[in-house]
């Protein structure tokens, strides 16, 4: 009996070791920013970036998509900063937002002069960000880019998604309407896909789009401006 228990224990340890090794290998492969994205890099903060004046009244915290380097979203941060907003673009563990979904709360604490915050999340990043919406009264809205909340939320929200998304089916986005407020805004970019919300090239499983990343993000920024103005 003891021999069998020993063998089972050893087998479990080997299995755990294999799983950890597999995760570490997988974690090394990220979607890196394109040369275009690197033209818009903000001020380095740790392994992430910040854009704009950190004494602005309104700030944004951006949660990256799974396995995407935060620098790939620099264009969005750069453009929002040009309009007077502060933008924090942190690098989360292994570029997986769910591993540190509360990061936004520490950023809010570190910038007491900013009165209003909006969370932006791409793909898995949006789902991760949605878990802290009730944790700070300064969070005034949630912006999902090809994403949806993990659970029902009662915070004003905007969802922008692409009609050619091959990673997250359009149906899943539309089904998520039951988990947001009745006044939530949904905006479909007909020819948009999943990867074009960042600048990191093609993504496995995604569909091609006739739009450039910049064109898709410019439309996204226009809708974000409208959403913020209406708050």
PDB file of N, CA and C in Angstrom, residues 62-137:
ATOM      1  N   UNK A  62      -5.504  50.928 -18.614  1.00  0.00           N
ATOM      2  CA  UNK A  62      -5.682  49.979 -19.715  1.00  0.00           C
ATOM      3  C   UNK A  62      -5.181  48.592 -19.309  1.00  0.00           C
ATOM      4  N   UNK A  63      -6.063  47.605 -19.452  1.00  0.00           N
ATOM      5  CA  UNK A  63      -5.717  46.207 -19.188  1.00  0.00           C
ATOM      6  C   UNK A  63      -5.493  45.495 -20.532  1.00  0.00           C
ATOM      7  N   UNK A  64      -4.297  44.977 -20.718  1.00  0.00           N
ATOM      8  CA  UNK A  64      -3.921  44.361 -21.982  1.00  0.00           C
ATOM      9  C   UNK A  64      -4.648  43.041 -22.249  1.00  0.00           C
ATOM     10  N   UNK A  65      -4.714  42.662 -23.527  1.00  0.00           N
ATOM     11  CA  UNK A  65      -5.240  41.359 -23.899  1.00  0.00           C
ATOM     12  C   UNK A  65      -4.232  40.281 -23.530  1.00  0.00           C
ATOM     13  N   UNK A  66      -4.690  39.042 -23.437  1.00  0.00           N
ATOM     14  CA  UNK A  66      -3.818  37.939 -23.021  1.00  0.00           C
ATOM     15  C   UNK A  66      -2.643  37.757 -23.960  1.00  0.00           C
ATOM     16  N   UNK A  67      -1.449  37.746 -23.358  1.00  0.00           N
ATOM     17  CA  UNK A  67      -0.199  37.508 -24.065  1.00  0.00           C
ATOM     18  C   UNK A  67       0.209  38.653 -24.986  1.00  0.00           C
ATOM     19  N   UNK A  68      -0.385  39.810 -24.797  1.00  0.00           N
ATOM     20  CA  UNK A  68      -0.038  40.974 -25.625  1.00  0.00           C
ATOM     21  C   UNK A  68       0.801  41.944 -24.795  1.00  0.00           C
ATOM     22  N   UNK A  69       1.951  42.333 -25.320  1.00  0.00           N
ATOM     23  CA  UNK A  69       2.800  43.308 -24.646  1.00  0.00           C
ATOM     24  C   UNK A  69       2.037  44.638 -24.553  1.00  0.00           C
ATOM     25  N   UNK A  70       2.021  45.273 -23.377  1.00  0.00           N
ATOM     26  CA  UNK A  70       1.253  46.519 -23.220  1.00  0.00           C
ATOM     27  C   UNK A  70       1.629  47.610 -24.213  1.00  0.00           C
ATOM     28  N   UNK A  71       2.874  47.630 -24.669  1.00  0.00           N
ATOM     29  CA  UNK A  71       3.309  48.656 -25.619  1.00  0.00           C
ATOM     30  C   UNK A  71       2.501  48.624 -26.911  1.00  0.00           C
ATOM     31  N   UNK A  72       1.863  47.492 -27.195  1.00  0.00           N
ATOM     32  CA  UNK A  72       1.059  47.362 -28.413  1.00  0.00           C
ATOM     33  C   UNK A  72      -0.173  48.276 -28.396  1.00  0.00           C
ATOM     34  N   UNK A  73      -0.510  48.808 -27.221  1.00  0.00           N
ATOM     35  CA  UNK A  73      -1.675  49.688 -27.101  1.00  0.00           C
ATOM     36  C   UNK A  73      -1.262  51.155 -26.949  1.00  0.00           C
ATOM     37  N   UNK A  74      -0.024  51.450 -27.272  1.00  0.00           N
ATOM     38  CA  UNK A  74       0.508  52.800 -27.058  1.00  0.00           C
ATOM     39  C   UNK A  74      -0.222  53.873 -27.859  1.00  0.00           C
ATOM     40  N   UNK A  75      -0.686  53.524 -29.051  1.00  0.00           N
ATOM     41  CA  UNK A  75      -1.370  54.531 -29.866  1.00  0.00           C
ATOM     42  C   UNK A  75      -2.614  55.047 -29.143  1.00  0.00           C
ATOM     43  N   UNK A  76      -3.388  54.143 -28.541  1.00  0.00           N
ATOM     44  CA  UNK A  76      -4.581  54.560 -27.814  1.00  0.00           C
ATOM     45  C   UNK A  76      -4.202  55.466 -26.644  1.00  0.00           C
ATOM     46  N   UNK A  77      -3.156  55.088 -25.898  1.00  0.00           N
ATOM     47  CA  UNK A  77      -2.715  55.910 -24.779  1.00  0.00           C
ATOM     48  C   UNK A  77      -2.236  57.279 -25.232  1.00  0.00           C
ATOM     49  N   UNK A  78      -1.476  57.298 -26.312  1.00  0.00           N
ATOM     50  CA  UNK A  78      -0.937  58.547 -26.853  1.00  0.00           C
ATOM     51  C   UNK A  78      -2.053  59.487 -27.278  1.00  0.00           C
ATOM     52  N   UNK A  79      -3.040  58.969 -27.974  1.00  0.00           N
ATOM     53  CA  UNK A  79      -4.135  59.805 -28.476  1.00  0.00           C
ATOM     54  C   UNK A  79      -5.013  60.339 -27.351  1.00  0.00           C
ATOM     55  N   UNK A  80      -5.290  59.523 -26.367  1.00  0.00           N
ATOM     56  CA  UNK A  80      -6.097  59.995 -25.237  1.00  0.00           C
ATOM     57  C   UNK A  80      -5.353  61.066 -24.445  1.00  0.00           C
ATOM     58  N   UNK A  81      -4.035  60.894 -24.314  1.00  0.00           N
ATOM     59  CA  UNK A  81      -3.224  61.886 -23.595  1.00  0.00           C
ATOM     60  C   UNK A  81      -3.229  63.229 -24.321  1.00  0.00           C
ATOM     61  N   UNK A  82      -3.268  63.205 -25.639  1.00  0.00           N
ATOM     62  CA  UNK A  82      -3.308  64.444 -26.429  1.00  0.00           C
ATOM     63  C   UNK A  82      -4.552  65.257 -26.121  1.00  0.00           C
ATOM     64  N   UNK A  83      -5.581  64.589 -25.631  1.00  0.00           N
ATOM     65  CA  UNK A  83      -6.841  65.271 -25.314  1.00  0.00           C
ATOM     66  C   UNK A  83      -6.914  65.688 -23.848  1.00  0.00           C
ATOM     67  N   UNK A  84      -5.791  65.538 -23.145  1.00  0.00           N
ATOM     68  CA  UNK A  84      -5.732  66.022 -21.770  1.00  0.00           C
ATOM     69  C   UNK A  84      -5.964  64.975 -20.696  1.00  0.00           C
ATOM     70  N   UNK A  85      -6.118  63.726 -21.090  1.00  0.00           N
ATOM     71  CA  UNK A  85      -6.335  62.661 -20.114  1.00  0.00           C
ATOM     72  C   UNK A  85      -5.013  62.027 -19.682  1.00  0.00           C
ATOM     73  N   UNK A  86      -5.036  61.427 -18.496  1.00  0.00           N
ATOM     74  CA  UNK A  86      -3.903  60.628 -18.050  1.00  0.00           C
ATOM     75  C   UNK A  86      -4.219  59.164 -18.353  1.00  0.00           C
ATOM     76  N   UNK A  87      -3.226  58.426 -18.831  1.00  0.00           N
ATOM     77  CA  UNK A  87      -3.436  57.018 -19.174  1.00  0.00           C
ATOM     78  C   UNK A  87      -2.334  56.163 -18.553  1.00  0.00           C
ATOM     79  N   UNK A  88      -2.734  55.148 -17.811  1.00  0.00           N
ATOM     80  CA  UNK A  88      -1.794  54.181 -17.245  1.00  0.00           C
ATOM     81  C   UNK A  88      -1.916  52.871 -18.025  1.00  0.00           C
ATOM     82  N   UNK A  89      -0.793  52.373 -18.450  1.00  0.00           N
ATOM     83  CA  UNK A  89      -0.753  51.140 -19.242  1.00  0.00           C
ATOM     84  C   UNK A  89       0.235  50.175 -18.574  1.00  0.00           C
ATOM     85  N   UNK A  90      -0.201  49.512 -17.497  1.00  0.00           N
ATOM     86  CA  UNK A  90       0.709  48.647 -16.748  1.00  0.00           C
ATOM     87  C   UNK A  90       0.991  47.319 -17.452  1.00  0.00           C
ATOM     88  N   UNK A  91       2.136  46.760 -17.158  1.00  0.00           N
ATOM     89  CA  UNK A  91       2.446  45.412 -17.628  1.00  0.00           C
ATOM     90  C   UNK A  91       2.051  44.464 -16.509  1.00  0.00           C
ATOM     91  N   UNK A  92       1.160  43.529 -16.804  1.00  0.00           N
ATOM     92  CA  UNK A  92       0.671  42.599 -15.797  1.00  0.00           C
ATOM     93  C   UNK A  92       1.418  41.266 -15.898  1.00  0.00           C
ATOM     94  N   UNK A  93       1.420  40.467 -14.833  1.00  0.00           N
ATOM     95  CA  UNK A  93       2.226  39.239 -14.809  1.00  0.00           C
ATOM     96  C   UNK A  93       2.012  38.330 -16.023  1.00  0.00           C
ATOM     97  N   UNK A  94       3.103  37.978 -16.673  1.00  0.00           N
ATOM     98  CA  UNK A  94       3.074  37.109 -17.859  1.00  0.00           C
ATOM     99  C   UNK A  94       2.149  37.667 -18.956  1.00  0.00           C
ATOM    100  N   UNK A  95       1.859  38.973 -18.891  1.00  0.00           N
ATOM    101  CA  UNK A  95       0.940  39.623 -19.837  1.00  0.00           C
ATOM    102  C   UNK A  95      -0.445  38.979 -19.815  1.00  0.00           C
ATOM    103  N   UNK A  96      -0.858  38.574 -18.628  1.00  0.00           N
ATOM    104  CA  UNK A  96      -2.188  37.990 -18.430  1.00  0.00           C
ATOM    105  C   UNK A  96      -2.871  38.795 -17.337  1.00  0.00           C
ATOM    106  N   UNK A  97      -3.843  39.594 -17.691  1.00  0.00           N
ATOM    107  CA  UNK A  97      -4.459  40.537 -16.763  1.00  0.00           C
ATOM    108  C   UNK A  97      -5.119  39.866 -15.564  1.00  0.00           C
ATOM    109  N   UNK A  98      -5.672  38.684 -15.743  1.00  0.00           N
ATOM    110  CA  UNK A  98      -6.356  38.012 -14.640  1.00  0.00           C
ATOM    111  C   UNK A  98      -5.413  37.664 -13.486  1.00  0.00           C
ATOM    112  N   UNK A  99      -4.107  37.635 -13.754  1.00  0.00           N
ATOM    113  CA  UNK A  99      -3.154  37.303 -12.695  1.00  0.00           C
ATOM    114  C   UNK A  99      -2.922  38.475 -11.746  1.00  0.00           C
ATOM    115  N   UNK A 100      -3.389  39.662 -12.111  1.00  0.00           N
ATOM    116  CA  UNK A 100      -3.289  40.818 -11.211  1.00  0.00           C
ATOM    117  C   UNK A 100      -4.393  41.815 -11.564  1.00  0.00           C
ATOM    118  N   UNK A 101      -5.631  41.349 -11.470  1.00  0.00           N
ATOM    119  CA  UNK A 101      -6.754  42.191 -11.875  1.00  0.00           C
ATOM    120  C   UNK A 101      -6.927  43.424 -10.990  1.00  0.00           C
ATOM    121  N   UNK A 102      -6.382  43.382  -9.768  1.00  0.00           N
ATOM    122  CA  UNK A 102      -6.531  44.520  -8.847  1.00  0.00           C
ATOM    123  C   UNK A 102      -5.455  45.591  -9.048  1.00  0.00           C
ATOM    124  N   UNK A 103      -4.616  45.441 -10.035  1.00  0.00           N
ATOM    125  CA  UNK A 103      -3.552  46.419 -10.283  1.00  0.00           C
ATOM    126  C   UNK A 103      -4.108  47.828 -10.431  1.00  0.00           C
ATOM    127  N   UNK A 104      -5.258  47.948 -11.042  1.00  0.00           N
ATOM    128  CA  UNK A 104      -5.862  49.262 -11.244  1.00  0.00           C
ATOM    129  C   UNK A 104      -6.128  49.999  -9.943  1.00  0.00           C
ATOM    130  N   UNK A 105      -6.433  49.269  -8.891  1.00  0.00           N
ATOM    131  CA  UNK A 105      -6.729  49.905  -7.604  1.00  0.00           C
ATOM    132  C   UNK A 105      -5.496  50.582  -7.021  1.00  0.00           C
ATOM    133  N   UNK A 106      -4.333  49.960  -7.173  1.00  0.00           N
ATOM    134  CA  UNK A 106      -3.108  50.586  -6.663  1.00  0.00           C
ATOM    135  C   UNK A 106      -2.746  51.815  -7.488  1.00  0.00           C
ATOM    136  N   UNK A 107      -3.052  51.786  -8.784  1.00  0.00           N
ATOM    137  CA  UNK A 107      -2.796  52.951  -9.638  1.00  0.00           C
ATOM    138  C   UNK A 107      -3.690  54.116  -9.209  1.00  0.00           C
ATOM    139  N   UNK A 108      -4.930  53.815  -8.900  1.00  0.00           N
ATOM    140  CA  UNK A 108      -5.860  54.850  -8.430  1.00  0.00           C
ATOM    141  C   UNK A 108      -5.357  55.452  -7.116  1.00  0.00           C
ATOM    142  N   UNK A 109      -4.904  54.614  -6.212  1.00  0.00           N
ATOM    143  CA  UNK A 109      -4.373  55.091  -4.924  1.00  0.00           C
ATOM    144  C   UNK A 109      -3.153  55.975  -5.106  1.00  0.00           C
ATOM    145  N   UNK A 110      -2.330  55.651  -6.085  1.00  0.00           N
ATOM    146  CA  UNK A 110      -1.086  56.389  -6.311  1.00  0.00           C
ATOM    147  C   UNK A 110      -1.305  57.736  -6.998  1.00  0.00           C
ATOM    148  N   UNK A 111      -2.526  58.002  -7.454  1.00  0.00           N
ATOM    149  CA  UNK A 111      -2.822  59.253  -8.161  1.00  0.00           C
ATOM    150  C   UNK A 111      -4.069  59.909  -7.555  1.00  0.00           C
ATOM    151  N   UNK A 112      -3.963  60.377  -6.301  1.00  0.00           N
ATOM    152  CA  UNK A 112      -5.121  60.930  -5.586  1.00  0.00           C
ATOM    153  C   UNK A 112      -5.743  62.175  -6.217  1.00  0.00           C
ATOM    154  N   UNK A 113      -4.976  62.891  -7.053  1.00  0.00           N
ATOM    155  CA  UNK A 113      -5.520  64.113  -7.655  1.00  0.00           C
ATOM    156  C   UNK A 113      -6.501  63.825  -8.794  1.00  0.00           C
ATOM    157  N   UNK A 114      -6.450  62.625  -9.333  1.00  0.00           N
ATOM    158  CA  UNK A 114      -7.367  62.267 -10.429  1.00  0.00           C
ATOM    159  C   UNK A 114      -8.703  61.878  -9.825  1.00  0.00           C
ATOM    160  N   UNK A 115      -9.755  62.571 -10.226  1.00  0.00           N
ATOM    161  CA  UNK A 115     -11.074  62.401  -9.609  1.00  0.00           C
ATOM    162  C   UNK A 115     -11.895  61.276 -10.236  1.00  0.00           C
ATOM    163  N   UNK A 116     -11.727  61.080 -11.540  1.00  0.00           N
ATOM    164  CA  UNK A 116     -12.556  60.096 -12.252  1.00  0.00           C
ATOM    165  C   UNK A 116     -11.664  59.144 -13.034  1.00  0.00           C
ATOM    166  N   UNK A 117     -12.011  57.869 -12.967  1.00  0.00           N
ATOM    167  CA  UNK A 117     -11.250  56.867 -13.703  1.00  0.00           C
ATOM    168  C   UNK A 117     -12.166  56.020 -14.591  1.00  0.00           C
ATOM    169  N   UNK A 118     -11.633  55.674 -15.737  1.00  0.00           N
ATOM    170  CA  UNK A 118     -12.314  54.737 -16.632  1.00  0.00           C
ATOM    171  C   UNK A 118     -11.357  53.578 -16.899  1.00  0.00           C
ATOM    172  N   UNK A 119     -11.861  52.382 -16.824  1.00  0.00           N
ATOM    173  CA  UNK A 119     -11.055  51.206 -17.138  1.00  0.00           C
ATOM    174  C   UNK A 119     -11.294  50.805 -18.585  1.00  0.00           C
ATOM    175  N   UNK A 120     -10.228  50.471 -19.286  1.00  0.00           N
ATOM    176  CA  UNK A 120     -10.322  49.973 -20.661  1.00  0.00           C
ATOM    177  C   UNK A 120      -9.654  48.608 -20.685  1.00  0.00           C
ATOM    178  N   UNK A 121     -10.304  47.638 -21.304  1.00  0.00           N
ATOM    179  CA  UNK A 121      -9.695  46.321 -21.381  1.00  0.00           C
ATOM    180  C   UNK A 121      -9.937  45.663 -22.721  1.00  0.00           C
ATOM    181  N   UNK A 122      -8.874  45.118 -23.283  1.00  0.00           N
ATOM    182  CA  UNK A 122      -8.989  44.386 -24.543  1.00  0.00           C
ATOM    183  C   UNK A 122      -9.069  42.897 -24.254  1.00  0.00           C
ATOM    184  N   UNK A 123     -10.066  42.238 -24.821  1.00  0.00           N
ATOM    185  CA  UNK A 123     -10.193  40.789 -24.715  1.00  0.00           C
ATOM    186  C   UNK A 123     -10.221  40.359 -23.247  1.00  0.00           C
ATOM    187  N   UNK A 124      -9.331  39.449 -22.850  1.00  0.00           N
ATOM    188  CA  UNK A 124      -9.302  38.980 -21.464  1.00  0.00           C
ATOM    189  C   UNK A 124      -9.048  40.122 -20.488  1.00  0.00           C
ATOM    190  N   UNK A 125      -8.366  41.161 -20.961  1.00  0.00           N
ATOM    191  CA  UNK A 125      -8.106  42.316 -20.105  1.00  0.00           C
ATOM    192  C   UNK A 125      -9.374  43.011 -19.653  1.00  0.00           C
ATOM    193  N   UNK A 126     -10.362  43.086 -20.535  1.00  0.00           N
ATOM    194  CA  UNK A 126     -11.637  43.700 -20.163  1.00  0.00           C
ATOM    195  C   UNK A 126     -12.357  42.889 -19.109  1.00  0.00           C
ATOM    196  N   UNK A 127     -12.333  41.571 -19.279  1.00  0.00           N
ATOM    197  CA  UNK A 127     -12.977  40.701 -18.292  1.00  0.00           C
ATOM    198  C   UNK A 127     -12.311  40.844 -16.935  1.00  0.00           C
ATOM    199  N   UNK A 128     -10.981  40.918 -16.925  1.00  0.00           N
ATOM    200  CA  UNK A 128     -10.244  41.080 -15.672  1.00  0.00           C
ATOM    201  C   UNK A 128     -10.577  42.417 -15.017  1.00  0.00           C
ATOM    202  N   UNK A 129     -10.583  43.481 -15.803  1.00  0.00           N
ATOM    203  CA  UNK A 129     -10.869  44.817 -15.263  1.00  0.00           C
ATOM    204  C   UNK A 129     -12.269  44.894 -14.657  1.00  0.00           C
ATOM    205  N   UNK A 130     -13.204  44.163 -15.229  1.00  0.00           N
ATOM    206  CA  UNK A 130     -14.589  44.223 -14.756  1.00  0.00           C
ATOM    207  C   UNK A 130     -14.752  43.717 -13.330  1.00  0.00           C
ATOM    208  N   UNK A 131     -13.768  42.981 -12.830  1.00  0.00           N
ATOM    209  CA  UNK A 131     -13.882  42.419 -11.480  1.00  0.00           C
ATOM    210  C   UNK A 131     -13.625  43.434 -10.376  1.00  0.00           C
ATOM    211  N   UNK A 132     -13.107  44.629 -10.709  1.00  0.00           N
ATOM    212  CA  UNK A 132     -12.804  45.611  -9.657  1.00  0.00           C
ATOM    213  C   UNK A 132     -13.697  46.851  -9.743  1.00  0.00           C
ATOM    214  N   UNK A 133     -14.692  46.823 -10.577  1.00  0.00           N
ATOM    215  CA  UNK A 133     -15.518  48.017 -10.803  1.00  0.00           C
ATOM    216  C   UNK A 133     -16.188  48.531  -9.526  1.00  0.00           C
ATOM    217  N   UNK A 134     -16.507  47.637  -8.619  1.00  0.00           N
ATOM    218  CA  UNK A 134     -17.187  48.047  -7.385  1.00  0.00           C
ATOM    219  C   UNK A 134     -16.212  48.369  -6.260  1.00  0.00           C
ATOM    220  N   UNK A 135     -14.923  48.274  -6.537  1.00  0.00           N
ATOM    221  CA  UNK A 135     -13.930  48.413  -5.469  1.00  0.00           C
ATOM    222  C   UNK A 135     -13.437  49.838  -5.245  1.00  0.00           C
ATOM    223  N   UNK A 136     -13.833  50.766  -6.097  1.00  0.00           N
ATOM    224  CA  UNK A 136     -13.439  52.161  -5.907  1.00  0.00           C
ATOM    225  C   UNK A 136     -14.537  53.081  -6.430  1.00  0.00           C
ATOM    226  N   UNK A 137     -14.980  54.039  -5.617  1.00  0.00           N
ATOM    227  CA  UNK A 137     -16.023  54.971  -6.070  1.00  0.00           C
ATOM    228  C   UNK A 137     -15.531  55.913  -7.168  1.00  0.00           C
TER     229      UNK A 137
END
